[in-house]
Amino acid sequence: MTAQLIDGIALSKQLRTGIAQRAAVLQAQGTQPGLAVLLVGDNPASQVYVRNKVKACHENGLHSLLEQHPASLSEAALLSRIAALNNDPTIHGILVQLPLPAHMDAHRVIEAISPAKDVDGFHVASAGALMTGTPGFWPCTPYGCMKMLESIGCNLRGKHAVVIGRSNIVGKPMALMLLAQSATVSICHSATPDLAAITRQADVVVAAVGKVNLLTADMVKPGAVVIDVGMNRNAQGKLCGDVDFAGVSQVAGWITPVPGGVGPMTITMLLMNTLQACEQASGQPAAA
Ligand code: NAP
């Protein structure tokens, strides 16, 4: 079997067209959706990520405010910037790029963001909303994975979905989103003794670990949907995911590539959350 590709670039393009249209409506009514991106320090990967987020805003009718601070910035100074942005009516979403320098408490910083502007979905209020099935912002990466599953018409009800990884930003929220769609969900992690025995039962596998070739063809049920969240460099320095794409695509029914899969979807869902925050602030009903 040769898997069909779930193209994150094409799906993003389609979703971003809708986002740009909704942003134009808001702007015509006098409010342009705005995202503030706070970067502390000079981590090269973080610089690339924030640049891509700001660029995506500009290309789709959102305005963005990029604040770059030196690594020596005090936590108190960062918290006071967040407080100011919480009260800034031109800013609807606030994103603090992680990781933060070691002298800062990332949890305290994220909790300082108003839940109404928590477009990364990392605040405990957002996590609690996801857990309880009440309205709130979903973390962008698993939200993007759900949109990819929706785009191929994957009905998750009664399916066995296996999530590999249990981080707060990907694995755990991913599992909750799949559960909300009535999948039977298994969460695997570094202490899972026989990963292959579990993934072989999966109708849907989401790999979110950060290890090259973690998921190989012998670990996948024929016809399964495989979503690769991983972002790694292989021995040749090439960007790749957690899935052995060449092998697994011979077995799976659907597969996401890396690059061009989950990565672009993450930024798209950030735009979507920011737009939604703006619509909510403007008193408009939510439209996912
Ligand atoms: P993380 O916080 O490091 O979590 C990794 C998870 O993988 C942990 O839960 C860990 O288990 C588990 N794990 C480690 N080795 C394992 C093994 N051999 N078998 C099974 N599970 C194992 O990473 P993250 O932030 O969730 O990110 C995961 C990957 O996704 C990374 O490559 C990251 O770069 C990528 N990512 C991509 C995007 C995107 O937009 N494409 C966004 C976010 C993250 P323990 O909990 O037991 O340690």
Short mmCIF file of C-alpha atoms and ligand atoms in Angstrom, two decimals:
data_model
loop_
_atom_site.label_atom_id
_atom_site.label_comp_id
_atom_site.label_asym_id
_atom_site.label_seq_id
_atom_site.Cartn_x
_atom_site.Cartn_y
_atom_site.Cartn_z
CA MET A 1 0.00 0.00 0.00
CA THR A 2 1.18 3.51 -0.72
CA ALA A 3 -0.24 6.06 1.68
CA GLN A 4 -2.03 9.21 0.58
CA LEU A 5 -0.36 12.41 1.66
CA ILE A 6 -2.03 14.84 4.08
CA ASP A 7 -0.58 18.06 2.72
CA GLY A 8 -0.24 20.63 5.52
CA ILE A 9 0.82 23.36 3.10
CA ALA A 10 -2.26 22.97 0.88
CA LEU A 11 -4.64 22.71 3.84
CA SER A 12 -3.01 25.73 5.49
CA LYS A 13 -3.41 27.74 2.32
CA GLN A 14 -7.11 26.91 2.19
CA LEU A 15 -7.67 27.74 5.87
CA ARG A 16 -5.60 30.93 5.68
CA THR A 17 -7.79 32.17 2.82
CA GLY A 18 -10.79 31.91 5.15
CA ILE A 19 -8.85 33.58 7.97
CA ALA A 20 -7.85 36.49 5.73
CA GLN A 21 -11.48 36.94 4.68
CA ARG A 22 -12.67 37.02 8.29
CA ALA A 23 -9.85 39.40 9.23
CA ALA A 24 -10.92 41.72 6.41
CA VAL A 25 -14.49 41.75 7.73
CA LEU A 26 -13.23 42.70 11.20
CA GLN A 27 -10.98 45.37 9.77
CA ALA A 28 -13.85 46.85 7.77
CA GLN A 29 -15.72 47.08 11.07
CA GLY A 30 -12.77 48.97 12.59
CA THR A 31 -10.79 46.22 14.37
CA GLN A 32 -7.75 44.51 12.90
CA PRO A 33 -6.87 41.29 14.74
CA GLY A 34 -3.52 41.75 16.48
CA LEU A 35 -0.96 39.30 17.83
CA ALA A 36 1.89 40.25 20.18
CA VAL A 37 4.91 37.96 20.03
CA LEU A 38 7.43 38.23 22.86
CA LEU A 39 10.90 36.79 22.36
CA VAL A 40 13.44 36.82 25.16
CA GLY A 41 17.05 36.01 24.30
CA ASP A 42 18.66 35.04 21.01
CA ASN A 43 17.88 31.35 20.56
CA PRO A 44 18.31 30.95 16.75
CA ALA A 45 15.46 28.43 16.38
CA SER A 46 13.10 30.71 18.33
CA GLN A 47 14.08 33.62 16.10
CA VAL A 48 13.07 31.62 13.02
CA TYR A 49 9.77 30.55 14.63
CA VAL A 50 8.76 34.09 15.63
CA ARG A 51 9.73 35.46 12.22
CA ASN A 52 7.49 32.87 10.53
CA LYS A 53 4.59 33.70 12.86
CA VAL A 54 4.90 37.44 12.24
CA LYS A 55 5.18 36.88 8.47
CA ALA A 56 2.04 34.70 8.49
CA CYS A 57 0.15 37.45 10.33
CA HIS A 58 1.10 40.05 7.75
CA GLU A 59 0.24 37.80 4.82
CA ASN A 60 -3.25 37.16 6.16
CA GLY A 61 -4.49 40.54 7.30
CA LEU A 62 -3.54 40.37 10.99
CA HIS A 63 -1.23 42.89 12.55
CA SER A 64 1.59 41.76 14.77
CA LEU A 65 3.80 43.33 17.35
CA LEU A 66 7.17 41.63 17.73
CA GLU A 67 9.02 42.46 20.93
CA GLN A 68 12.57 41.19 21.14
CA HIS A 69 14.15 41.43 24.58
CA PRO A 70 17.69 40.59 25.70
CA ALA A 71 18.22 37.35 27.66
CA SER A 72 19.06 39.52 30.67
CA LEU A 73 15.48 40.89 30.88
CA SER A 74 14.11 40.35 34.38
CA GLU A 75 11.03 38.23 34.89
CA ALA A 76 9.34 41.20 36.58
CA ALA A 77 9.93 43.32 33.46
CA LEU A 78 8.47 40.59 31.24
CA LEU A 79 5.43 40.24 33.51
CA SER A 80 4.87 43.98 33.36
CA ARG A 81 4.99 43.90 29.52
CA ILE A 82 2.40 41.10 29.54
CA ALA A 83 0.19 43.10 31.91
CA ALA A 84 0.36 46.08 29.52
CA LEU A 85 -0.52 43.88 26.52
CA ASN A 86 -3.40 42.30 28.45
CA ASN A 87 -4.86 45.82 28.62
CA ASP A 88 -4.03 46.84 25.05
CA PRO A 89 -7.24 46.80 22.97
CA THR A 90 -5.29 46.52 19.68
CA ILE A 91 -3.78 43.20 20.81
CA HIS A 92 -6.05 40.13 20.85
CA GLY A 93 -3.47 37.38 21.23
CA ILE A 94 -0.24 37.21 23.26
CA LEU A 95 2.43 34.63 22.58
CA VAL A 96 5.56 34.21 24.66
CA GLN A 97 8.05 32.17 22.67
CA LEU A 98 9.43 29.25 24.65
CA PRO A 99 11.94 28.31 25.92
CA LEU A 100 12.56 31.25 28.23
CA PRO A 101 15.97 31.93 29.83
CA ALA A 102 16.69 29.77 32.88
CA HIS A 103 16.17 32.61 35.38
CA MET A 104 12.49 32.86 34.42
CA ASP A 105 9.64 30.65 35.60
CA ALA A 106 7.83 29.78 32.35
CA HIS A 107 4.73 28.65 34.21
CA ARG A 108 4.42 31.98 36.07
CA VAL A 109 4.94 33.88 32.82
CA ILE A 110 2.29 31.93 30.89
CA GLU A 111 -0.18 32.30 33.77
CA ALA A 112 0.25 36.08 33.54
CA ILE A 113 -1.35 36.11 30.07
CA SER A 114 -5.06 36.86 30.14
CA PRO A 115 -6.93 33.63 29.25
CA ALA A 116 -8.91 35.73 26.74
CA LYS A 117 -5.63 36.38 24.87
CA ASP A 118 -3.98 32.98 25.43
CA VAL A 119 -3.83 32.06 21.72
CA ASP A 120 -1.09 29.46 22.30
CA GLY A 121 -3.54 27.64 24.60
CA PHE A 122 -0.91 26.98 27.28
CA HIS A 123 -2.61 28.75 30.23
CA VAL A 124 -4.13 26.40 32.84
CA ALA A 125 -7.51 28.00 32.11
CA SER A 126 -7.18 26.89 28.47
CA ALA A 127 -5.99 23.42 29.51
CA GLY A 128 -8.92 23.17 31.93
CA ALA A 129 -11.37 24.24 29.22
CA LEU A 130 -10.05 21.52 26.90
CA MET A 131 -10.22 18.96 29.69
CA THR A 132 -13.84 19.82 30.51
CA GLY A 133 -15.05 20.40 26.95
CA THR A 134 -15.85 24.07 27.51
CA PRO A 135 -14.91 26.95 25.16
CA GLY A 136 -11.26 27.99 25.25
CA PHE A 137 -8.17 28.17 23.08
CA TRP A 138 -6.71 24.86 21.95
CA PRO A 139 -2.92 24.48 21.68
CA CYS A 140 -2.07 25.12 18.04
CA THR A 141 -0.12 21.96 17.15
CA PRO A 142 -2.69 19.35 18.25
CA TYR A 143 -5.47 21.62 16.96
CA GLY A 144 -3.73 21.56 13.57
CA CYS A 145 -3.52 17.76 13.72
CA MET A 146 -7.27 17.58 14.35
CA LYS A 147 -7.90 19.81 11.32
CA MET A 148 -5.75 17.45 9.22
CA LEU A 149 -7.80 14.45 10.37
CA GLU A 150 -11.01 16.36 9.62
CA SER A 151 -9.71 17.26 6.15
CA ILE A 152 -9.48 13.59 5.15
CA GLY A 153 -12.93 12.82 6.58
CA CYS A 154 -11.51 10.66 9.37
CA ASN A 155 -14.39 9.70 11.68
CA LEU A 156 -12.68 9.07 15.02
CA ARG A 157 -15.68 7.58 16.80
CA GLY A 158 -14.74 4.14 18.12
CA LYS A 159 -11.29 4.24 16.50
CA HIS A 160 -8.17 3.41 18.46
CA ALA A 161 -5.91 6.48 18.46
CA VAL A 162 -2.39 6.16 19.86
CA VAL A 163 -0.51 9.29 20.88
CA ILE A 164 3.22 8.89 21.42
CA GLY A 165 4.41 11.65 23.76
CA ARG A 166 2.72 13.27 26.78
CA SER A 167 3.96 16.86 26.82
CA ASN A 168 1.60 19.61 27.96
CA ILE A 169 1.82 21.36 24.60
CA VAL A 170 1.35 18.40 22.23
CA GLY A 171 0.78 14.88 23.58
CA LYS A 172 -1.71 15.48 26.41
CA PRO A 173 -3.94 18.02 24.60
CA MET A 174 -3.82 15.82 21.48
CA ALA A 175 -5.13 12.88 23.49
CA LEU A 176 -7.94 15.02 24.95
CA MET A 177 -8.99 16.27 21.51
CA LEU A 178 -9.11 12.72 20.13
CA LEU A 179 -11.06 11.57 23.20
CA ALA A 180 -13.56 14.40 22.68
CA GLN A 181 -14.21 12.91 19.23
CA SER A 182 -14.98 9.53 20.90
CA ALA A 183 -11.77 7.76 19.89
CA THR A 184 -10.38 5.17 22.29
CA VAL A 185 -7.07 6.78 23.19
CA SER A 186 -3.77 5.30 24.35
CA ILE A 187 -0.98 7.62 25.47
CA CYS A 188 2.56 6.23 25.21
CA HIS A 189 5.74 7.74 26.63
CA SER A 190 9.32 6.91 27.51
CA ALA A 191 8.27 4.34 30.13
CA THR A 192 5.94 2.43 27.77
CA PRO A 193 7.51 -1.05 27.64
CA ASP A 194 6.38 -2.33 24.20
CA LEU A 195 5.50 0.66 22.05
CA ALA A 196 5.19 -1.39 18.84
CA ALA A 197 2.58 -3.72 20.38
CA ILE A 198 0.36 -0.69 21.03
CA THR A 199 0.96 1.25 17.82
CA ARG A 200 0.21 -1.89 15.77
CA GLN A 201 -3.37 -1.77 17.11
CA ALA A 202 -3.84 1.89 16.15
CA ASP A 203 -6.19 3.22 13.49
CA VAL A 204 -4.58 6.63 14.06
CA VAL A 205 -1.04 7.23 15.34
CA VAL A 206 0.24 10.65 16.36
CA ALA A 207 4.00 10.71 16.94
CA ALA A 208 5.14 13.65 19.10
CA VAL A 209 8.47 12.65 20.59
CA GLY A 210 11.43 14.28 18.87
CA LYS A 211 13.32 11.14 17.80
CA VAL A 212 14.27 10.28 14.22
CA ASN A 213 12.74 6.98 12.96
CA LEU A 214 10.88 6.31 16.22
CA LEU A 215 7.95 4.88 14.24
CA THR A 216 8.88 2.31 11.61
CA ALA A 217 6.78 0.34 9.10
CA ASP A 218 6.63 -2.81 11.28
CA MET A 219 4.92 -0.75 14.03
CA VAL A 220 2.00 0.40 11.86
CA LYS A 221 -1.27 -1.36 11.02
CA PRO A 222 -1.99 -1.43 7.27
CA GLY A 223 -4.22 1.50 6.31
CA ALA A 224 -3.65 3.49 9.53
CA VAL A 225 -3.52 7.29 9.57
CA VAL A 226 -0.10 8.52 10.68
CA ILE A 227 0.44 12.09 11.88
CA ASP A 228 4.07 13.09 12.40
CA VAL A 229 4.53 16.01 14.79
CA GLY A 230 8.27 15.47 15.33
CA MET A 231 10.79 18.05 14.15
CA ASN A 232 14.30 16.68 14.05
CA ARG A 233 17.49 16.83 12.02
CA ASN A 234 18.77 13.54 10.65
CA ALA A 235 22.44 12.56 10.38
CA GLN A 236 22.67 14.55 7.12
CA GLY A 237 21.25 17.65 8.82
CA LYS A 238 17.96 17.37 6.91
CA LEU A 239 14.68 18.29 8.63
CA CYS A 240 12.65 15.17 9.41
CA GLY A 241 9.96 13.90 11.76
CA ASP A 242 9.64 10.96 14.14
CA VAL A 243 8.31 8.65 11.42
CA ASP A 244 10.37 6.64 8.95
CA PHE A 245 8.46 8.20 6.08
CA ALA A 246 9.82 5.97 3.29
CA GLY A 247 8.91 2.76 5.11
CA VAL A 248 5.69 3.80 6.87
CA SER A 249 4.20 5.31 3.71
CA GLN A 250 4.25 1.79 2.20
CA VAL A 251 1.95 0.54 4.98
CA ALA A 252 -0.19 3.47 6.17
CA GLY A 253 -3.37 4.69 4.50
CA TRP A 254 -2.62 8.36 5.12
CA ILE A 255 0.55 10.10 6.28
CA THR A 256 1.77 13.64 6.95
CA PRO A 257 5.18 14.66 5.54
CA VAL A 258 7.94 16.56 7.36
CA PRO A 259 8.48 19.28 6.30
CA GLY A 260 5.13 20.42 4.89
CA GLY A 261 2.84 18.63 7.34
CA VAL A 262 2.05 19.63 10.91
CA GLY A 263 4.51 22.58 10.97
CA PRO A 264 2.54 24.96 8.70
CA MET A 265 -0.70 23.88 10.39
CA THR A 266 0.61 24.99 13.78
CA ILE A 267 1.06 28.56 12.53
CA THR A 268 -2.31 28.46 10.77
CA MET A 269 -4.08 27.52 14.00
CA LEU A 270 -2.27 30.35 15.80
CA LEU A 271 -3.77 32.75 13.27
CA MET A 272 -7.16 31.05 13.74
CA ASN A 273 -6.99 31.43 17.53
CA THR A 274 -5.97 35.09 17.23
CA LEU A 275 -8.83 35.76 14.85
CA GLN A 276 -11.21 34.01 17.23
CA ALA A 277 -9.89 36.06 20.17
CA CYS A 278 -10.54 39.23 18.17
CA GLU A 279 -14.03 38.12 17.17
CA GLN A 280 -14.82 37.34 20.79
CA ALA A 281 -13.45 40.70 21.95
CA SER A 282 -15.65 42.36 19.30
CA GLY A 283 -18.68 40.47 20.59
CA GLN A 284 -19.05 38.25 17.53
CA PRO A 285 -20.18 34.63 17.79
CA ALA A 286 -17.45 31.99 17.48
CA ALA A 287 -17.00 30.35 14.07
CA ALA A 288 -14.37 27.57 14.06
P1 NAP B 1 8.80 16.87 24.76
O1 NAP B 1 8.23 17.82 25.73
O2 NAP B 1 10.27 16.60 24.78
O3 NAP B 1 8.03 15.48 24.92
C1 NAP B 1 8.46 14.34 24.26
C2 NAP B 1 7.63 13.17 24.72
O4 NAP B 1 8.12 11.99 24.07
C3 NAP B 1 7.71 12.90 26.22
O5 NAP B 1 6.41 12.71 26.73
C4 NAP B 1 8.53 11.63 26.33
O6 NAP B 1 8.16 10.77 27.38
C5 NAP B 1 8.22 10.95 25.02
N1 NAP B 1 9.25 10.00 24.63
C6 NAP B 1 10.59 10.18 24.65
N2 NAP B 1 11.21 9.06 24.21
C7 NAP B 1 10.25 8.16 23.93
C8 NAP B 1 10.25 6.84 23.43
N3 NAP B 1 11.39 6.22 23.14
N4 NAP B 1 9.08 6.22 23.25
C9 NAP B 1 7.91 6.83 23.54
N5 NAP B 1 7.83 8.11 24.00
C10 NAP B 1 8.99 8.77 24.19
O7 NAP B 1 8.49 17.29 23.26
P2 NAP B 1 7.25 18.12 22.62
O8 NAP B 1 7.39 19.55 22.94
O9 NAP B 1 5.98 17.42 22.92
O10 NAP B 1 7.60 17.93 21.09
C11 NAP B 1 7.67 16.66 20.50
C12 NAP B 1 8.22 16.79 19.10
O11 NAP B 1 7.31 17.57 18.34
C13 NAP B 1 9.57 17.51 19.00
O12 NAP B 1 10.29 16.97 17.91
C14 NAP B 1 9.18 18.93 18.68
O13 NAP B 1 10.20 19.64 18.01
C15 NAP B 1 8.00 18.69 17.80
N6 NAP B 1 7.05 19.80 17.73
C16 NAP B 1 6.65 20.17 16.49
C17 NAP B 1 5.74 21.18 16.36
C18 NAP B 1 5.29 21.56 14.98
O14 NAP B 1 4.69 22.60 14.82
N7 NAP B 1 5.55 20.72 13.97
C19 NAP B 1 5.24 21.84 17.48
C20 NAP B 1 5.64 21.40 18.75
C21 NAP B 1 6.55 20.37 18.86
P3 NAP B 1 8.33 11.19 28.94
O15 NAP B 1 7.22 12.13 29.23
O16 NAP B 1 8.21 9.89 29.64
O17 NAP B 1 9.69 11.83 29.05
#
